[in-house]
Amino acid sequence: MASHQHAEDRSNFYDIVIVGAGPVGLMLSTILARWGYKIKHVDNRPEPTSTGRADGIQPRSLDLLRNMGLKSAIMAHKPARVYEVAFWDPPSSGHGIERTGTWASCPDFIDARYPFTTLLHQGLIERVFISDLEKSGVEIQRPWTIKGFTSDEQTNPEYPVQVDLEHVDGIARESLRAKYLFGGEGARSFIRNQLQIGFTHKDPIAHVWGVMDGVVVTDFPDIKMKCTIHSEHGSIMVIPRENNMVRLYIQIASSTDSDWSPRKTATEAEVQESAKKIMEPYNIEWERVEWYSVYPIGQGISDRYTLDQRVFLGGDACHTHSPKAGQGMNTAFLDAQNLAWKIHAVESGFADRDLLKTYEPERKNVAEALLNFDNKYAKLFSQRPSSDTVKAASDSHTMNGAQEDNEFIRTFKESCAFTSGYGVFYKANTLNWSPEHPAQSPLIHPKGLKLSEGCLFINSDVTRVVDANVVHLEQEVPLNGSFRIFVFGGNPSKTKRAMRDFSNGLNNKRSFYSAYMREDLDQVSHHEKHNPHSHFFTICTIFAAKRHEIEISRDVPELLVRYRDHIYADDRRDTRLPDAKATAHAKMGLDEELGGVVVVRPDGYVGVVTSLVEGSGTVDALNEYFSAFCTKKLGEVMSQL
């Protein structure tokens, strides 16, 4: 009876309360629900997004969705795919518009698995997450909103956040306690306002935009492509969508106008008439309009993302910008992913609570870069580049030398890297090694390395030894909260002893690996691929050899054999590196004979890279790295206690 009473007393205690069921809230909820956290998730809307809002999934975000097993559900809706952007401008002789050039949405110099932007109505994307949440037993409570909260670790160290919720009609209320509170309620965040966190506007120029989704009948030849159209009558951005729809963005007013008003508006018919004039001599008519809205937009960023590492903000509650670059939803996804794995690392006893302090600087730096980019991106389009410079940009991925000095091309490349998501990086901290990091082993960051700490792990193809399947190495470990340890074993005949010593070092009870073993080791299934020993690490071994030359029982030490489904041959050719004998090793900048070890964070960003050497040096270096943020003292530090 007592235990039953205790269970009832805990019914209103949650690991996290998430407010807002847009992209950032749904991503955070989905990840944490999969990892077994108890979640209260509320949204003030009675239904998911029905029309409009965000629609662009960039290549890096599609990688993430695939890693979560959600990509196929997204693509089942048959979204539009944008491979190229077309530019239309007034001709030098006469009126109207003409195509002045095109360029790749994600050019060849970006090593992307999916070199296109995926365009799909946000409501359909939301429903993919909601369906996954239902499998985890989480339901969005609608239409509910937050009315107040307090955070006090002194009063309740375990569940310091008290949250008051209310049905939007005022017919019911709930009061509950949580370890964390997350505000993903958008630009007018109640939680941010209650915390009295300022919101700094970066660009004094504000704009009022009209956006229209609909099905059109037109003779404009590039209606199925992303286009920027400049004419003497104004400018439009065209975005193709699913189900024969197209989205048009049209700027209605700017704060630089003499009669500027942020409340300036235009009717649906007025915007259609403007579009018709801008697109002359081509014709356009609407079969139907699914959604139309006019809204002001300005660049802004929250001064803080958290005050106490208990109440957090993310998504539009932290950053606002123009919709033209299609970055809002993508940035929100990565806000959520970054916070989710860090909460998990802390709550599962792996990392010190100070790890949560890295969320704000990592994600805020990205938001700052986004706003700077957004400014540059807007200017890039408003400059109306000549056909010569557009063509140069289109061809620049095959050009070197003087062409690289062209400012337009350089801006274009930087923009493409950022918009794709592959250009996002995190600055040095305890997770991202730098020469100032506490880990000072000379084996760290070996000479010739092409990987950069704080940047994404580079894509590469390898052959899985057990079944001869060619796979994408960066996708082999799902988003499961584990650090991915990629052991590039070089030539197995030359690294045999180094591999054995590395395995022995991991087996040492004081190592970063053995210090965090599973408590249920004797019950782990023979078929557990990713976490047979520890919930916090998955090990992948890659040899610079042909698959038929690798014999697991001969070449792989016993501990690593347990990860038999994660043993690979680096034997796939890549046209980017035609002379490489082992392409994956070469892409990383690792010695094809001697290899190296790459530690990748649970979110896919490189943490640290070391040489693979005989003796204890490699594991010692990794012990130093993990000691900077883990809850246990590791390696020699521990042995001296």
Short mmCIF file of N, CA and C in Angstrom, two decimals, residues 462-463 465 473 485-490 499 502 539-543 550 555-557 560-561 563 565-570 585:
data_model
loop_
_atom_site.label_atom_id
_atom_site.label_comp_id
_atom_site.label_asym_id
_atom_site.label_seq_id
_atom_site.Cartn_x
_atom_site.Cartn_y
_atom_site.Cartn_z
N VAL A 462 32.19 2.72 -46.78
CA VAL A 462 33.03 1.60 -46.39
C VAL A 462 32.24 0.31 -46.63
N THR A 463 32.91 -0.82 -46.55
CA THR A 463 32.26 -2.12 -46.70
C THR A 463 32.20 -2.81 -45.35
N VAL A 465 32.23 -5.74 -42.98
CA VAL A 465 32.91 -7.01 -43.18
C VAL A 465 31.96 -8.20 -43.05
N LEU A 473 29.41 5.26 -43.45
CA LEU A 473 30.01 5.09 -42.13
C LEU A 473 29.39 6.01 -41.09
N ILE A 485 33.10 5.91 -31.19
CA ILE A 485 34.56 5.79 -31.23
C ILE A 485 34.93 5.10 -32.54
N PHE A 486 35.48 5.85 -33.49
CA PHE A 486 35.88 5.28 -34.78
C PHE A 486 37.38 4.97 -34.72
N VAL A 487 37.68 3.67 -34.71
CA VAL A 487 39.07 3.22 -34.66
C VAL A 487 39.51 2.93 -36.09
N PHE A 488 40.26 3.84 -36.67
CA PHE A 488 40.81 3.62 -38.01
C PHE A 488 42.08 2.80 -37.84
N GLY A 489 41.97 1.52 -38.22
CA GLY A 489 43.04 0.57 -37.91
C GLY A 489 44.16 0.51 -38.90
N GLY A 490 44.14 1.33 -39.96
CA GLY A 490 45.22 1.33 -40.93
C GLY A 490 45.44 -0.05 -41.52
N MET A 499 46.54 -2.13 -32.02
CA MET A 499 45.13 -2.47 -31.82
C MET A 499 44.95 -3.30 -30.55
N PHE A 502 45.39 -1.04 -27.56
CA PHE A 502 44.22 -0.17 -27.42
C PHE A 502 43.08 -0.94 -26.75
N ILE A 539 31.69 1.40 -30.64
CA ILE A 539 33.01 1.37 -31.27
C ILE A 539 32.89 0.81 -32.68
N CYS A 540 33.47 1.54 -33.64
CA CYS A 540 33.54 1.09 -35.03
C CYS A 540 35.01 0.94 -35.42
N THR A 541 35.36 -0.17 -36.05
CA THR A 541 36.74 -0.42 -36.47
C THR A 541 36.81 -0.44 -37.99
N ILE A 542 37.73 0.33 -38.56
CA ILE A 542 37.85 0.46 -40.01
C ILE A 542 39.28 0.18 -40.42
N PHE A 543 39.49 -0.87 -41.21
CA PHE A 543 40.84 -1.21 -41.67
C PHE A 543 41.06 -0.73 -43.10
N ILE A 550 40.44 -9.14 -44.67
CA ILE A 550 40.23 -8.97 -43.23
C ILE A 550 39.60 -10.23 -42.65
N ASP A 555 42.42 -10.47 -36.94
CA ASP A 555 42.86 -9.07 -37.00
C ASP A 555 42.25 -8.16 -35.95
N VAL A 556 41.18 -8.62 -35.29
CA VAL A 556 40.47 -7.74 -34.37
C VAL A 556 40.58 -8.24 -32.94
N PRO A 557 41.03 -7.41 -32.01
CA PRO A 557 41.12 -7.82 -30.60
C PRO A 557 39.74 -8.19 -30.04
N LEU A 560 36.87 -5.65 -29.28
CA LEU A 560 36.29 -5.03 -30.47
C LEU A 560 35.51 -6.03 -31.31
N VAL A 561 35.82 -7.33 -31.16
CA VAL A 561 35.06 -8.36 -31.88
C VAL A 561 33.59 -8.32 -31.47
N TYR A 563 31.82 -5.92 -31.25
CA TYR A 563 31.17 -4.99 -32.18
C TYR A 563 31.34 -5.49 -33.62
N ASP A 565 29.40 -6.19 -35.95
CA ASP A 565 28.61 -5.51 -36.99
C ASP A 565 29.13 -4.12 -37.29
N HIS A 566 30.15 -3.70 -36.55
CA HIS A 566 30.75 -2.39 -36.78
C HIS A 566 32.23 -2.52 -37.13
N ILE A 567 32.55 -3.53 -37.93
CA ILE A 567 33.92 -3.71 -38.44
C ILE A 567 33.85 -3.56 -39.96
N TYR A 568 34.72 -2.71 -40.51
CA TYR A 568 34.58 -2.29 -41.90
C TYR A 568 35.91 -2.35 -42.65
N ALA A 569 35.77 -2.51 -43.97
CA ALA A 569 36.92 -2.41 -44.86
C ALA A 569 36.87 -1.07 -45.58
N ASP A 570 37.95 -0.34 -45.53
CA ASP A 570 38.04 0.95 -46.21
C ASP A 570 38.54 0.68 -47.63
N HIS A 585 40.16 6.76 -44.66
CA HIS A 585 41.34 7.24 -43.93
C HIS A 585 41.82 8.56 -44.51
#
